[in-house]
């Protein structure tokens, strides 16, 4: 991440004495669709601050350095454990329902019912999908269900599950016996990897401050849920008014490459990636954007590669690649559809001229 930021906006030579008010800051207004991985970028930076403190540092709102032991507070770690258990039980709940809808049976009926009742009861009580209090004893029920052959078969083809029963990419990391046994042990400590893979929707807008070497960066993380995106003009205009001398401002648009063949929840006739295009176009129509740089982060390349590799093994899958990416693939590749790297390049290729007026626009695929 540091190399990319240095390439697009190299820091000014450090001064011997620098007043906080004169601090040079690279500011990012980070936006994108829900579950694209925006907040994961922030969590990864926080983890780097713990693991590589000489190069990465985190700061509070007054640009006072946050001690390593306080980067993730005890309260946050408790919340992460709760969120991860919620992520896991929701994923298994979805696996149970998808397996049943596909007409398959399993023998872990009692465990499955306890999981279903827990999630359904939380919904009735208005707790939602992220605020359930899941006891450690539920780990045994989750393992019993996941060990069922029909459930395991559904998990293997999770990318074919209905959108309603979709499993978050990060949660897939937790759906194995080793991880569940550890995460449902109240005495086990969470790792930075656990934190990065946890999923909790961002609401409103949050500010984060870091330094990478001598460069200071500030990230404004805006929620990507539809209820949050309607606030985009208000949030963005407020962010622009906070511009100061010495600031360099960028819109950091995050989108998931893995959504290239995923139907949009609100409009199934288009893909979730095409929905991202619409949101980006809306952003670029904002007058205030014209004086900002633009970076596009195509996230989840690993999931994209996994999906494309699986699709290439069958004629039906190759047709699916051509259906969604054919317009942007070269003729030779379109005819064979046997190159994952070519599909990767195709999904990155803009289908419209996204450069807004005189804005400095750069396209990057990795952070």
Coordinates of C-alpha atoms in Angstrom, one line a residue:
X1 CA 0.0 0.0 0.0
X2 CA 2.8 2.4 0.8
X3 CA 4.4 2.0 -2.6
X4 CA 1.1 2.8 -4.4
X5 CA 0.5 5.9 -2.3
X6 CA 4.1 7.1 -2.9
X7 CA 3.6 6.7 -6.7
X8 CA 0.4 8.6 -6.9
X9 CA 1.2 11.4 -4.5
X10 CA 4.8 11.4 -3.2
X11 CA 5.2 13.1 0.2
X12 CA 6.9 16.5 0.5
X13 CA 10.4 16.4 2.1
X14 CA 10.0 16.4 5.8
X15 CA 10.7 19.6 7.7
X16 CA 12.8 19.6 10.8
X17 CA 10.0 21.3 12.8
X18 CA 6.4 20.9 11.5
X19 CA 3.4 22.5 13.2
X20 CA 0.4 20.3 13.4
X21 CA -1.7 22.9 11.5
X22 CA 0.8 22.8 8.7
X23 CA 0.8 19.0 8.5
X24 CA 0.7 17.8 4.9
X25 CA -2.0 15.2 4.5
X26 CA -3.1 12.9 1.7
X27 CA -6.9 12.6 2.2
X28 CA -9.0 9.8 0.8
X29 CA -12.8 9.9 0.6
X30 CA -13.4 6.1 0.5
X31 CA -16.7 4.9 -1.0
X32 CA -18.2 1.9 -2.8
X33 CA -20.9 -0.6 -2.5
X34 CA -21.6 -2.7 0.6
X35 CA -19.3 -5.6 1.2
X36 CA -16.7 -4.4 -1.4
X37 CA -14.0 -4.4 1.3
X38 CA -13.7 -0.8 2.2
X39 CA -13.5 -1.2 5.9
X40 CA -11.1 -4.1 5.4
X41 CA -8.6 -1.6 4.0
X42 CA -8.7 0.3 7.2
X43 CA -8.4 -2.8 9.4
X44 CA -5.4 -4.0 7.4
X45 CA -3.7 -0.6 8.0
X46 CA -4.5 -0.9 11.7
X47 CA -3.0 -4.4 11.7
X48 CA 0.1 -3.2 10.0
X49 CA 0.4 -0.5 12.7
X50 CA 0.6 -3.4 15.2
X51 CA 2.8 -5.7 13.2
X52 CA 5.2 -3.1 11.6
X53 CA 5.1 -0.1 14.0
X54 CA 8.3 1.4 12.6
X55 CA 6.7 2.0 9.2
X56 CA 3.0 2.3 10.0
X57 CA 1.5 4.4 12.8
X58 CA -2.1 5.2 13.8
X59 CA -3.3 8.5 15.2
X60 CA -6.3 10.0 16.9
X61 CA -8.3 13.0 15.7
X62 CA -5.6 15.4 17.0
X63 CA -2.9 13.5 15.2
X64 CA -1.5 12.2 18.5
X65 CA 0.0 8.7 18.0
X66 CA -2.1 5.9 19.3
X67 CA -0.1 3.4 21.4
X68 CA 0.2 0.0 19.8
X69 CA -1.7 -1.7 22.6
X70 CA -4.7 0.8 22.1
X71 CA -5.0 0.4 18.3
X72 CA -7.7 -2.2 19.0
X73 CA -9.2 -1.5 22.4
X74 CA -10.4 -4.3 24.7
X75 CA -13.9 -3.3 23.9
X76 CA -13.3 -3.5 20.1
X77 CA -11.8 -7.0 20.5
X78 CA -14.8 -8.1 22.4
X79 CA -17.0 -6.8 19.7
X80 CA -14.9 -8.4 17.0
X81 CA -15.4 -11.8 18.7
X82 CA -19.2 -11.2 18.8
X83 CA -19.3 -10.1 15.2
X84 CA -17.2 -13.1 14.0
X85 CA -19.5 -15.5 15.8
X86 CA -22.5 -13.8 14.2
X87 CA -20.8 -14.0 10.8
X88 CA -20.3 -17.7 11.2
X89 CA -23.8 -18.6 12.5
X90 CA -25.4 -16.6 9.8
X91 CA -23.3 -18.4 7.1
X92 CA -24.3 -21.8 8.5
X93 CA -27.9 -20.7 8.7
X94 CA -27.7 -19.8 5.0
X95 CA -26.1 -23.1 4.2
X96 CA -28.9 -25.0 5.9
X97 CA -31.6 -23.1 4.0
X98 CA -29.9 -23.4 0.6
X99 CA -29.2 -27.1 1.1
X100 CA -32.9 -27.6 1.9
X101 CA -34.1 -25.5 -1.1
X102 CA -31.9 -27.7 -3.3
X103 CA -33.8 -30.7 -2.1
X104 CA -31.0 -32.3 0.0
X105 CA -31.3 -33.7 3.5
X106 CA -28.9 -34.0 6.4
X107 CA -28.8 -35.9 9.7
X108 CA -27.9 -33.0 12.0
X109 CA -31.5 -31.9 12.5
X110 CA -31.3 -31.0 16.2
X111 CA -28.2 -28.8 15.7
X112 CA -29.6 -27.2 12.6
X113 CA -32.9 -26.3 14.4
X114 CA -31.0 -24.7 17.3
X115 CA -29.1 -22.6 14.8
X116 CA -32.2 -21.6 12.9
X117 CA -34.1 -20.8 16.1
X118 CA -31.3 -18.6 17.3
X119 CA -31.1 -16.5 14.1
X120 CA -34.9 -16.3 13.7
X121 CA -35.4 -15.3 17.3
X122 CA -32.9 -12.5 16.9
X123 CA -34.7 -11.3 13.8
X124 CA -38.0 -11.2 15.7
X125 CA -36.4 -9.4 18.6
X126 CA -35.0 -6.8 16.2
X127 CA -31.3 -7.6 17.0
X128 CA -30.4 -8.0 13.4
X129 CA -27.7 -10.2 11.9
X130 CA -24.7 -8.8 13.8
X131 CA -25.9 -8.3 17.4
X132 CA -26.7 -11.8 18.5
X133 CA -25.1 -13.1 21.7
X134 CA -23.8 -16.5 20.5
X135 CA -22.6 -18.7 23.4
X136 CA -19.5 -20.8 23.0
X137 CA -21.6 -24.0 23.3
X138 CA -23.1 -23.2 19.8
X139 CA -19.7 -24.1 18.3
X140 CA -20.6 -27.8 18.7
X141 CA -23.8 -27.4 16.8
X142 CA -22.1 -25.5 14.0
X143 CA -19.5 -28.2 13.6
X144 CA -22.1 -30.9 13.6
X145 CA -23.9 -29.2 10.7
X146 CA -20.8 -28.4 8.7
X147 CA -19.7 -32.1 8.9
X148 CA -22.9 -33.2 7.2
X149 CA -22.0 -34.3 3.6
X150 CA -24.9 -32.4 2.0
X151 CA -24.0 -29.2 3.8
X152 CA -20.3 -29.6 2.8
X153 CA -21.4 -30.1 -0.8
X154 CA -23.3 -26.8 -0.7
X155 CA -20.4 -25.0 0.9
X156 CA -18.1 -26.3 -2.0
X157 CA -20.4 -24.5 -4.5
X158 CA -21.2 -21.5 -2.4
X159 CA -20.8 -19.2 -5.4
X160 CA -23.9 -20.8 -6.8
X161 CA -26.0 -20.1 -3.8
X162 CA -29.0 -17.8 -4.2
X163 CA -28.3 -14.1 -3.4
X164 CA -30.6 -14.4 -0.4
X165 CA -28.3 -17.0 1.1
X166 CA -25.1 -15.4 0.1
X167 CA -22.0 -16.0 2.3
X168 CA -19.6 -13.1 2.8
X169 CA -16.2 -13.7 1.3
X170 CA -14.4 -13.1 4.6
X171 CA -16.6 -15.5 6.5
X172 CA -15.5 -18.4 4.2
X173 CA -12.1 -18.2 6.0
X174 CA -13.8 -19.2 9.3
X175 CA -15.9 -22.2 8.1
X176 CA -13.6 -25.0 9.0
X177 CA -13.2 -27.1 12.2
X178 CA -9.9 -25.6 13.3
X179 CA -11.2 -22.0 13.1
X180 CA -14.6 -22.7 14.7
X181 CA -13.1 -24.6 17.6
X182 CA -10.7 -21.8 18.3
X183 CA -13.2 -18.9 17.8
X184 CA -15.8 -20.5 20.1
X185 CA -13.3 -20.9 22.8
X186 CA -13.8 -17.9 25.1
X187 CA -10.1 -18.1 26.2
X188 CA -8.6 -18.0 22.8
X189 CA -7.2 -14.7 21.6
X190 CA -8.2 -13.2 18.2
X191 CA -5.6 -12.6 15.6
X192 CA -5.2 -9.7 13.2
X193 CA -6.2 -12.2 10.5
X194 CA -9.5 -12.7 12.3
X195 CA -10.1 -9.0 12.5
X196 CA -9.5 -8.5 8.8
X197 CA -11.9 -11.2 7.8
X198 CA -14.8 -10.1 10.1
X199 CA -17.7 -8.4 8.5
X200 CA -19.8 -5.6 10.0
X201 CA -21.5 -3.0 7.8
X202 CA -20.2 0.6 8.1
X203 CA -22.8 3.2 8.9
X204 CA -22.5 7.0 8.7
X205 CA -18.9 8.1 8.0
X206 CA -15.8 7.4 10.0
X207 CA -12.4 9.1 10.1
X208 CA -9.0 7.3 10.4
X209 CA -5.5 8.7 10.4
X210 CA -2.3 6.9 9.7
X211 CA 1.3 7.5 8.6
X212 CA 3.3 5.4 6.3
X213 CA 6.9 6.3 6.6
X214 CA 6.9 10.1 6.4
X215 CA 3.6 10.4 4.7
X216 CA 0.4 11.2 6.5
X217 CA -2.9 9.8 5.2
X218 CA -6.5 10.4 6.4
X219 CA -9.3 8.1 5.3
X220 CA -13.0 9.0 5.4
X221 CA -14.8 5.6 5.3
X222 CA -18.4 5.9 4.1
X223 CA -20.9 3.1 4.5
X224 CA -21.8 1.4 1.2
X225 CA -25.4 0.2 2.1
X226 CA -28.2 1.8 0.0
X227 CA -29.4 3.7 3.1
X228 CA -25.9 5.3 3.5
X229 CA -25.3 6.0 -0.2
X230 CA -28.2 8.4 -0.4
X231 CA -26.2 10.7 1.9
X232 CA -23.3 10.8 -0.5
X233 CA -23.7 14.4 -1.7
X234 CA -24.0 15.7 1.8
X235 CA -21.0 13.8 3.2
X236 CA -18.8 14.5 0.2
X237 CA -19.5 18.3 0.1
X238 CA -18.8 18.4 3.9
X239 CA -15.5 16.6 3.3
X240 CA -14.5 19.0 0.5
X241 CA -15.1 22.0 2.8
X242 CA -12.5 20.7 5.1
X243 CA -9.8 21.1 2.5
X244 CA -6.7 23.0 3.6
X245 CA -3.4 24.2 2.2
X246 CA -1.0 21.2 2.0
X247 CA -3.8 18.6 1.6
X248 CA -4.0 16.3 -1.4
X249 CA -7.5 15.0 -2.0
X250 CA -8.5 11.7 -3.6
X251 CA -11.7 9.8 -4.1
X252 CA -10.9 6.2 -3.4
X253 CA -13.6 4.0 -5.0
X254 CA -13.6 0.4 -3.9
X255 CA -15.3 -2.3 -5.9
X256 CA -15.3 -6.1 -5.8
X257 CA -14.0 -7.8 -8.9
X258 CA -15.7 -11.0 -7.6
X259 CA -19.1 -9.3 -8.3
X260 CA -18.7 -9.5 -12.1
X261 CA -21.3 -12.2 -12.4
X262 CA -23.3 -11.6 -9.2
X263 CA -26.9 -10.3 -9.8
X264 CA -27.6 -7.0 -8.1
X265 CA -30.0 -7.4 -5.2
X266 CA -32.2 -4.4 -6.2
X267 CA -32.1 -5.0 -10.0
X268 CA -31.3 -8.6 -11.0
X269 CA -31.1 -7.7 -14.7
X270 CA -27.7 -6.2 -14.0
X271 CA -24.7 -7.4 -12.0
X272 CA -23.4 -6.0 -8.7
X273 CA -20.3 -4.8 -10.5
X274 CA -22.5 -2.8 -13.0
X275 CA -24.2 -1.3 -10.0
X276 CA -20.8 -0.1 -8.8
X277 CA -20.3 1.6 -12.2
X278 CA -23.6 3.5 -11.7
X279 CA -22.5 4.7 -8.3
X280 CA -19.1 5.8 -9.6
X281 CA -20.9 7.7 -12.4
X282 CA -23.0 9.4 -9.8
X283 CA -19.9 10.4 -7.8
X284 CA -18.2 11.8 -10.9
X285 CA -21.2 14.0 -11.6
X286 CA -20.6 15.9 -8.3
X287 CA -19.1 19.3 -9.1
X288 CA -16.8 19.0 -6.0
X289 CA -15.1 15.9 -7.4
X290 CA -13.6 17.8 -10.3
X291 CA -10.7 19.1 -8.2
X292 CA -9.9 15.7 -6.6
X293 CA -7.8 12.8 -7.8
X294 CA -9.6 9.5 -8.5
X295 CA -8.3 6.0 -7.6
X296 CA -10.2 2.8 -8.3
X297 CA -9.4 -0.2 -6.2
X298 CA -10.5 -3.5 -7.7
X299 CA -10.7 -5.5 -4.6
X300 CA -11.1 -9.3 -4.0
X301 CA -8.8 -10.4 -6.8
X302 CA -8.3 -13.7 -5.0
X303 CA -12.0 -14.5 -5.0
X304 CA -12.2 -13.4 -8.7
X305 CA -9.4 -15.8 -9.6
X306 CA -11.0 -18.6 -7.7
X307 CA -14.4 -18.1 -9.5
X308 CA -12.8 -17.6 -12.9
X309 CA -10.7 -20.7 -12.5
X310 CA -13.7 -22.8 -11.6
X311 CA -15.8 -21.4 -14.4
X312 CA -13.1 -22.2 -17.0
X313 CA -13.4 -25.9 -16.2
X314 CA -16.8 -26.3 -18.0
X315 CA -18.3 -25.2 -21.2
X316 CA -21.2 -23.6 -19.2
X317 CA -18.7 -21.7 -17.1
X318 CA -16.7 -20.5 -20.1
X319 CA -20.0 -19.2 -21.6
X320 CA -20.7 -17.4 -18.4
X321 CA -17.3 -15.6 -18.5
X322 CA -18.0 -14.6 -22.1
X323 CA -21.5 -13.4 -21.2
X324 CA -20.3 -11.0 -18.5
X325 CA -16.8 -10.1 -19.7
X326 CA -16.9 -10.8 -23.5
X327 CA -17.3 -7.2 -24.5
X328 CA -14.0 -6.3 -22.9
X329 CA -12.0 -9.4 -23.7
X330 CA -9.7 -9.7 -26.7
X331 CA -11.0 -11.8 -29.6
X332 CA -8.6 -14.7 -29.1
X333 CA -9.3 -14.9 -25.4
X334 CA -13.1 -14.6 -26.0
X335 CA -13.0 -17.6 -28.3
X336 CA -11.1 -19.8 -25.9
X337 CA -11.9 -18.3 -22.4
X338 CA -9.0 -20.2 -21.0
X339 CA -7.0 -17.4 -19.5
X340 CA -7.7 -16.3 -15.9
X341 CA -5.3 -13.3 -16.4
X342 CA -7.2 -12.2 -19.5
X343 CA -10.5 -12.3 -17.6
X344 CA -8.8 -10.3 -14.8
X345 CA -7.8 -7.6 -17.3
X346 CA -11.3 -7.6 -18.8
X347 CA -13.0 -6.9 -15.5
X348 CA -10.7 -4.0 -14.8
X349 CA -11.3 -2.4 -18.2
X350 CA -13.5 0.7 -17.9
X351 CA -16.6 0.6 -20.2
X352 CA -17.0 4.3 -20.1
X353 CA -14.8 7.4 -20.0
X354 CA -14.7 8.0 -16.3
X355 CA -12.3 10.9 -16.3
X356 CA -14.2 13.8 -14.8
X357 CA -13.4 17.2 -16.4
X358 CA -10.0 18.3 -15.4
X359 CA -9.7 15.9 -12.4
X360 CA -6.5 14.0 -12.0
X361 CA -7.7 10.4 -12.6
X362 CA -5.5 7.3 -12.0
X363 CA -6.5 3.7 -12.2
X364 CA -5.0 1.2 -9.8
X365 CA -5.9 -2.4 -9.3
X366 CA -4.1 -3.1 -6.0
X367 CA -3.4 -1.3 -2.8

